[in-house]
Coordinates of C-alpha atoms in Angstrom, one line a residue:
X1 CA -53.3 129.0 2.9
X2 CA -54.0 129.7 6.8
X3 CA -55.0 133.1 8.6
X4 CA -51.5 134.3 9.9
X5 CA -54.2 134.3 12.9
X6 CA -53.8 130.8 13.3
X7 CA -52.0 130.0 16.1
X8 CA -48.7 126.9 17.0
X9 CA -51.3 124.5 18.2
X10 CA -54.1 125.1 15.1
X11 CA -50.6 124.0 13.0
X12 CA -49.5 121.2 14.9
X13 CA -53.1 119.4 15.1
X14 CA -53.0 119.3 11.3
X15 CA -50.3 116.1 12.2
X16 CA -50.8 114.5 14.8
X17 CA -52.3 111.4 15.6
X18 CA -56.3 111.4 16.6
X19 CA -54.4 108.9 19.4
X20 CA -51.2 109.3 20.8
X21 CA -48.4 106.5 22.3
X22 CA -46.1 107.4 24.3
X23 CA -42.3 105.2 24.4
X24 CA -41.6 104.5 29.2
X25 CA -39.2 107.6 27.7
X26 CA -37.3 110.0 24.7
X27 CA -33.7 111.5 24.7
X28 CA -32.4 113.1 22.2
X29 CA -29.5 116.0 21.5
X30 CA -29.3 118.9 19.1
X31 CA -26.3 121.5 18.9
X32 CA -26.2 125.1 19.4
X33 CA -24.7 127.0 15.8
X34 CA -23.7 130.3 14.4
X35 CA -25.2 132.4 11.8
X36 CA -23.9 133.3 9.3
X37 CA -26.1 135.3 7.6
X38 CA -28.0 136.2 10.5
X39 CA -31.4 135.8 11.0
X40 CA -33.6 139.2 12.6
X41 CA -36.1 140.7 12.3
X42 CA -39.9 138.6 12.4
X43 CA -42.5 138.5 9.7
X44 CA -44.9 137.2 12.2
X45 CA -44.5 137.2 15.5
X46 CA -45.9 133.8 16.7
X47 CA -44.6 131.6 14.5
X48 CA -41.3 132.7 14.5
X49 CA -41.6 133.7 10.2
X50 CA -38.5 135.5 9.8
X51 CA -37.8 138.8 7.4
X52 CA -34.6 137.1 5.8
X53 CA -33.9 133.9 5.3
X54 CA -30.4 132.5 7.2
X55 CA -27.3 130.0 6.6
X56 CA -25.2 128.9 9.8
X57 CA -22.1 126.5 11.2
X58 CA -23.0 124.5 13.8
X59 CA -21.3 123.5 17.1
X60 CA -20.7 119.8 17.1
X61 CA -21.1 118.6 21.0
X62 CA -21.9 122.2 22.1
X63 CA -26.1 122.3 23.0
X64 CA -28.1 120.1 24.8
X65 CA -29.6 117.5 25.7
X66 CA -32.8 117.1 26.4
X67 CA -34.3 113.6 27.9
X68 CA -38.4 113.0 28.8
X69 CA -40.2 110.6 30.8
X70 CA -43.6 110.0 32.1
X71 CA -44.0 112.4 35.8
X72 CA -45.3 110.1 38.5
X73 CA -46.5 113.2 40.0
X74 CA -49.6 113.6 37.2
X75 CA -48.2 117.1 37.0
X76 CA -45.1 118.0 34.2
X77 CA -42.2 119.3 35.5
X78 CA -38.7 120.9 34.1
X79 CA -35.9 120.3 35.4
X80 CA -32.0 122.4 34.0
X81 CA -29.4 121.9 34.4
X82 CA -30.1 118.9 36.9
X83 CA -32.2 121.7 39.2
X84 CA -35.8 120.9 39.7
X85 CA -38.0 124.7 38.0
X86 CA -40.4 125.8 40.0
X87 CA -42.8 125.4 37.7
X88 CA -44.0 129.3 36.8
X89 CA -40.5 130.2 36.0
X90 CA -40.7 131.5 33.2
X91 CA -38.4 128.4 32.1
X92 CA -40.5 125.9 32.4
X93 CA -43.7 127.9 31.2
X94 CA -42.2 127.9 27.9
X95 CA -40.8 124.9 27.8
X96 CA -44.7 123.0 29.7
X97 CA -46.5 125.2 26.8
X98 CA -44.5 124.2 24.1
X99 CA -44.6 120.3 25.0
X100 CA -48.6 121.2 25.6
X101 CA -48.1 122.3 21.3
X102 CA -48.7 118.1 21.2
X103 CA -50.2 116.3 23.7
X104 CA -53.9 117.2 21.6
X105 CA -55.1 118.1 25.4
X106 CA -54.1 114.4 26.1
X107 CA -53.5 113.1 30.1
X108 CA -49.8 112.6 29.5
X109 CA -47.9 114.8 32.6
X110 CA -43.9 114.2 31.9
X111 CA -40.3 115.6 33.0
X112 CA -38.5 117.7 31.0
X113 CA -35.0 117.1 31.7
X114 CA -32.7 119.7 30.1
X115 CA -28.2 120.2 30.1
X116 CA -26.6 122.6 28.7
X117 CA -23.3 122.4 27.6
X118 CA -23.3 126.2 26.9
X119 CA -23.7 128.2 29.2
X120 CA -28.2 129.8 29.1
X121 CA -29.8 133.1 27.8
X122 CA -26.2 134.4 27.2
X123 CA -25.8 135.0 23.1
X124 CA -24.6 131.6 22.8
X125 CA -27.8 130.5 20.9
X126 CA -29.0 128.2 23.8
X127 CA -32.7 128.4 23.1
X128 CA -31.6 127.1 19.8
X129 CA -30.2 123.9 20.7
X130 CA -33.3 123.5 23.7
X131 CA -36.0 123.8 21.6
X132 CA -35.0 121.8 18.4
X133 CA -33.5 119.6 21.4
X134 CA -36.5 119.4 22.6
X135 CA -37.9 118.6 19.2
X136 CA -36.3 116.0 18.7
X137 CA -36.9 114.3 21.9
X138 CA -41.6 115.0 21.4
X139 CA -41.1 112.9 17.4
X140 CA -39.0 110.2 19.9
X141 CA -41.3 110.7 22.9
X142 CA -44.9 110.5 20.8
X143 CA -43.5 107.9 18.5
X144 CA -44.7 110.8 15.0
X145 CA -42.0 110.1 13.2
X146 CA -42.6 113.3 11.2
X147 CA -39.5 113.9 8.8
X148 CA -36.6 116.6 9.5
X149 CA -38.3 119.4 8.3
X150 CA -41.1 119.1 9.7
X151 CA -39.4 118.8 12.8
X152 CA -37.3 122.0 12.3
X153 CA -40.5 123.7 11.0
X154 CA -42.4 123.3 14.6
X155 CA -38.6 123.8 16.7
X156 CA -38.3 126.8 14.6
X157 CA -42.2 128.1 16.8
X158 CA -39.8 128.0 19.9
X159 CA -36.9 129.7 18.7
X160 CA -36.5 130.8 15.0
X161 CA -32.6 130.1 15.0
X162 CA -34.1 126.2 16.4
X163 CA -35.0 125.5 12.9
X164 CA -31.0 125.4 12.0
X165 CA -30.4 123.5 14.9
X166 CA -32.2 119.9 13.7
X167 CA -29.2 120.2 11.9
X168 CA -24.8 119.0 12.1
X169 CA -22.3 121.1 9.5
X170 CA -23.3 124.8 7.1
X171 CA -27.3 124.7 8.4
X172 CA -29.6 126.6 5.5
X173 CA -32.8 128.1 6.8
X174 CA -34.8 129.7 3.8
X175 CA -37.5 132.5 5.0
X176 CA -40.6 130.4 3.6
X177 CA -43.9 132.3 2.0
X178 CA -47.1 130.4 3.3
X179 CA -49.3 132.1 6.2
X180 CA -49.2 128.7 7.8
X181 CA -45.1 128.7 7.8
X182 CA -44.7 125.2 6.9
X183 CA -42.3 126.4 4.3
X184 CA -40.1 128.4 7.2
X185 CA -37.5 125.3 7.1
X186 CA -34.2 124.3 7.4
X187 CA -32.8 121.8 5.6
X188 CA -28.2 120.5 5.6
X189 CA -25.6 121.8 3.2
X190 CA -23.8 119.1 0.8
X191 CA -20.6 121.1 2.4
X192 CA -17.2 119.5 4.1
X193 CA -14.7 121.9 5.9
X194 CA -12.9 119.3 8.1
X195 CA -9.9 122.5 9.0
X196 CA -12.7 124.8 9.4
X197 CA -12.8 125.8 13.4
X198 CA -14.9 128.4 14.9
X199 CA -13.7 129.7 18.6
X200 CA -16.4 131.3 22.3
X201 CA -14.9 134.1 23.3
X202 CA -16.7 134.4 26.0
X203 CA -16.9 137.7 27.8
X204 CA -19.0 137.5 29.7
X205 CA -22.0 134.0 30.0
X206 CA -24.5 136.2 32.0
X207 CA -28.5 136.5 31.1
X208 CA -28.8 139.2 29.0
X209 CA -30.4 142.3 30.4
X210 CA -32.6 142.4 26.5
X211 CA -33.3 139.2 25.2
X212 CA -33.0 138.3 22.1
X213 CA -37.3 138.0 21.2
X214 CA -37.5 141.7 22.2
X215 CA -34.2 143.4 20.8
X216 CA -35.3 142.1 17.7
X217 CA -39.4 143.4 18.2
X218 CA -37.4 147.2 19.6
X219 CA -34.9 146.9 16.6
X220 CA -37.7 146.5 13.5
X221 CA -40.2 148.7 15.4
X222 CA -37.7 152.1 16.1
X223 CA -34.4 151.7 13.6
X224 CA -34.6 153.1 10.5
X225 CA -31.3 151.7 9.0
X226 CA -32.8 147.3 9.5
X227 CA -35.0 148.8 6.0
X228 CA -31.7 148.4 4.1
X229 CA -31.2 145.0 6.8
X230 CA -33.0 142.5 4.2
X231 CA -31.4 142.8 1.1
X232 CA -28.5 142.9 2.1
X233 CA -28.3 140.0 4.3
X234 CA -30.3 138.5 0.5
X235 CA -26.4 139.5 -0.7
X236 CA -24.7 137.7 2.1
X237 CA -26.8 134.5 1.6
X238 CA -25.5 134.7 -2.0
X239 CA -22.2 135.7 -1.6
X240 CA -21.6 132.6 1.2
X241 CA -23.1 130.2 -1.0
X242 CA -20.7 131.5 -3.5
X243 CA -17.7 131.3 -0.3
X244 CA -18.5 127.2 0.4
X245 CA -19.1 126.7 -3.6
X246 CA -14.9 128.4 -3.8
X247 CA -13.6 127.2 -1.0
X248 CA -12.6 130.6 -0.1
X249 CA -11.8 130.9 3.4
X250 CA -11.5 134.6 3.0
X251 CA -14.5 135.7 1.3
X252 CA -16.5 133.1 4.3
X253 CA -15.0 135.4 6.7
X254 CA -15.3 138.4 5.6
X255 CA -18.6 137.6 4.4
X256 CA -19.9 136.9 8.3
X257 CA -18.0 139.7 9.8
X258 CA -19.5 142.5 8.2
X259 CA -23.1 140.8 8.3
X260 CA -22.6 140.3 11.6
X261 CA -21.4 144.2 12.2
X262 CA -24.3 145.5 10.2
X263 CA -27.0 143.5 12.2
X264 CA -25.5 145.6 15.4
X265 CA -25.3 148.6 13.8
X266 CA -28.8 148.2 13.6
X267 CA -29.5 147.0 17.1
X268 CA -27.4 150.7 17.8
X269 CA -29.9 152.4 15.8
X270 CA -32.7 151.6 17.4
X271 CA -34.3 153.8 20.5
X272 CA -33.5 153.4 23.4
X273 CA -30.0 152.3 22.3
X274 CA -29.5 148.2 21.9
X275 CA -25.9 147.6 22.5
X276 CA -24.9 144.6 23.6
X277 CA -20.8 145.1 23.8
X278 CA -18.8 145.2 26.2
X279 CA -16.0 146.8 26.8
X280 CA -14.2 143.1 26.9
X281 CA -15.7 142.7 23.3
X282 CA -14.6 145.9 21.3
X283 CA -10.7 145.1 22.8
X284 CA -11.5 141.6 21.6
X285 CA -13.0 142.7 18.1
X286 CA -9.6 145.3 17.7
X287 CA -7.1 142.4 18.2
X288 CA -8.6 140.0 16.1
X289 CA -8.6 142.9 13.3
X290 CA -4.9 143.4 14.4
X291 CA -4.2 140.2 14.2
X292 CA -5.2 140.2 9.8
X293 CA -2.7 143.5 9.8
X294 CA -0.5 141.4 10.6
X295 CA -1.4 138.5 8.4
X296 CA -3.2 135.7 10.4
X297 CA -7.1 134.9 8.7
X298 CA -9.8 135.0 11.5
X299 CA -12.3 137.1 11.3
X300 CA -16.0 137.2 13.9
X301 CA -19.1 137.2 14.5
X302 CA -22.0 137.5 16.9
X303 CA -25.1 137.3 18.0
X304 CA -27.2 138.9 20.1
X305 CA -24.5 138.8 22.9
X306 CA -21.3 140.2 24.0
X307 CA -19.7 137.0 23.0
X308 CA -17.2 136.9 20.1
X309 CA -17.4 134.1 17.7
X310 CA -14.2 132.9 16.1
X311 CA -13.7 131.4 12.4
X312 CA -10.3 130.4 11.5
X313 CA -8.5 126.9 9.7
X314 CA -6.7 124.7 11.7
X315 CA -3.0 126.4 10.4
X316 CA -3.9 129.0 12.9
X317 CA -5.4 127.5 16.5
X318 CA -2.5 127.2 17.9
X319 CA -1.4 131.5 17.6
X320 CA -5.8 132.1 18.5
X321 CA -5.5 130.0 22.1
X322 CA -2.7 132.1 22.4
X323 CA -3.5 135.1 21.7
X324 CA -7.1 134.5 23.7
X325 CA -6.4 132.3 26.2
X326 CA -10.0 130.3 27.8
X327 CA -10.5 130.2 24.2
X328 CA -13.5 127.3 23.7
X329 CA -12.0 125.2 20.3
X330 CA -15.2 123.4 18.0
X331 CA -14.6 121.5 15.1
X332 CA -17.6 121.5 13.7
X333 CA -16.7 118.3 10.9
X334 CA -16.2 116.2 14.1
X335 CA -18.6 113.7 14.9
X336 CA -21.3 115.0 16.3
X337 CA -23.7 113.8 18.7
X338 CA -26.9 115.0 16.5
X339 CA -28.9 112.6 14.2
X340 CA -28.2 114.7 10.3
X341 CA -25.1 115.0 8.8
X342 CA -23.6 117.1 6.3
X343 CA -20.8 114.7 4.2
X344 CA -20.1 115.8 0.6
X345 CA -17.6 117.3 -0.8
X346 CA -14.7 119.4 0.5
X347 CA -13.2 123.1 -1.0
X348 CA -10.7 122.8 -3.3

């Protein structure tokens, strides 16, 4: 058991070979994921260790593709969506720092080329897919051959939700208890739900004024409502497992929506108040509630941002595409580019 003050580098170093051998290049894809039972609050900040366990659904083809090549300049370079970033930019510093955890101070300057097909830092979980893809690419580039559970734990050190983006389908991230955090990793669930759909309602793709990390910290430190969050999250996780076992879409959707609204309630109760919603976010919520009153089974969830993610079944897709023009629909259990897959029983 490690002291909680040990750093990421100390922990990663225990798993690394003494001498790294770099491949000529590496490439990896990781899907973004949407939490149905949210991760909100940390028990340890350095390692991104969560207060509660969480559960997500991946977004199949939506996510991040990352390539790593040797740098011929002798310096690290970071590209985002085809653009070379200044080395002092926050994104480049964060990426280079993460790669540095795996280099053991050996001279391996690299080009990290990252491309998102979802907006970056807009509340659509780009950091989750980003750090998962980077972790997978590092594993390939340095030929480390780490098991998925270790990759998940390492991705979590970059961004908590990245632990879930190592896999596709329904994924649970257990909070873990160890001080070094290596039991805090995700794993895929044996559930296949072919007619499940996730619809992205993009209210805004602008970078958030308050990032998730800062918002989480403010909530934990200032919102008295937060005291009830860990217990509710644990209960919601159990309910989602039951809904998956029963194949009950209505229960899955209701619990996910309630969980999201409860998380946002703790944010609103922070000081200064933290409100990611915009007027169009509220208008979309009200439309969803009206559709449910009219008998259309559709629910929503929201991360720390203004955008909604609709949960519905294939039979309602055409109607919802009409009600929400521009809706981007994802079928999570269609073929995914990510390595891991979950295919077992279908909900009855």
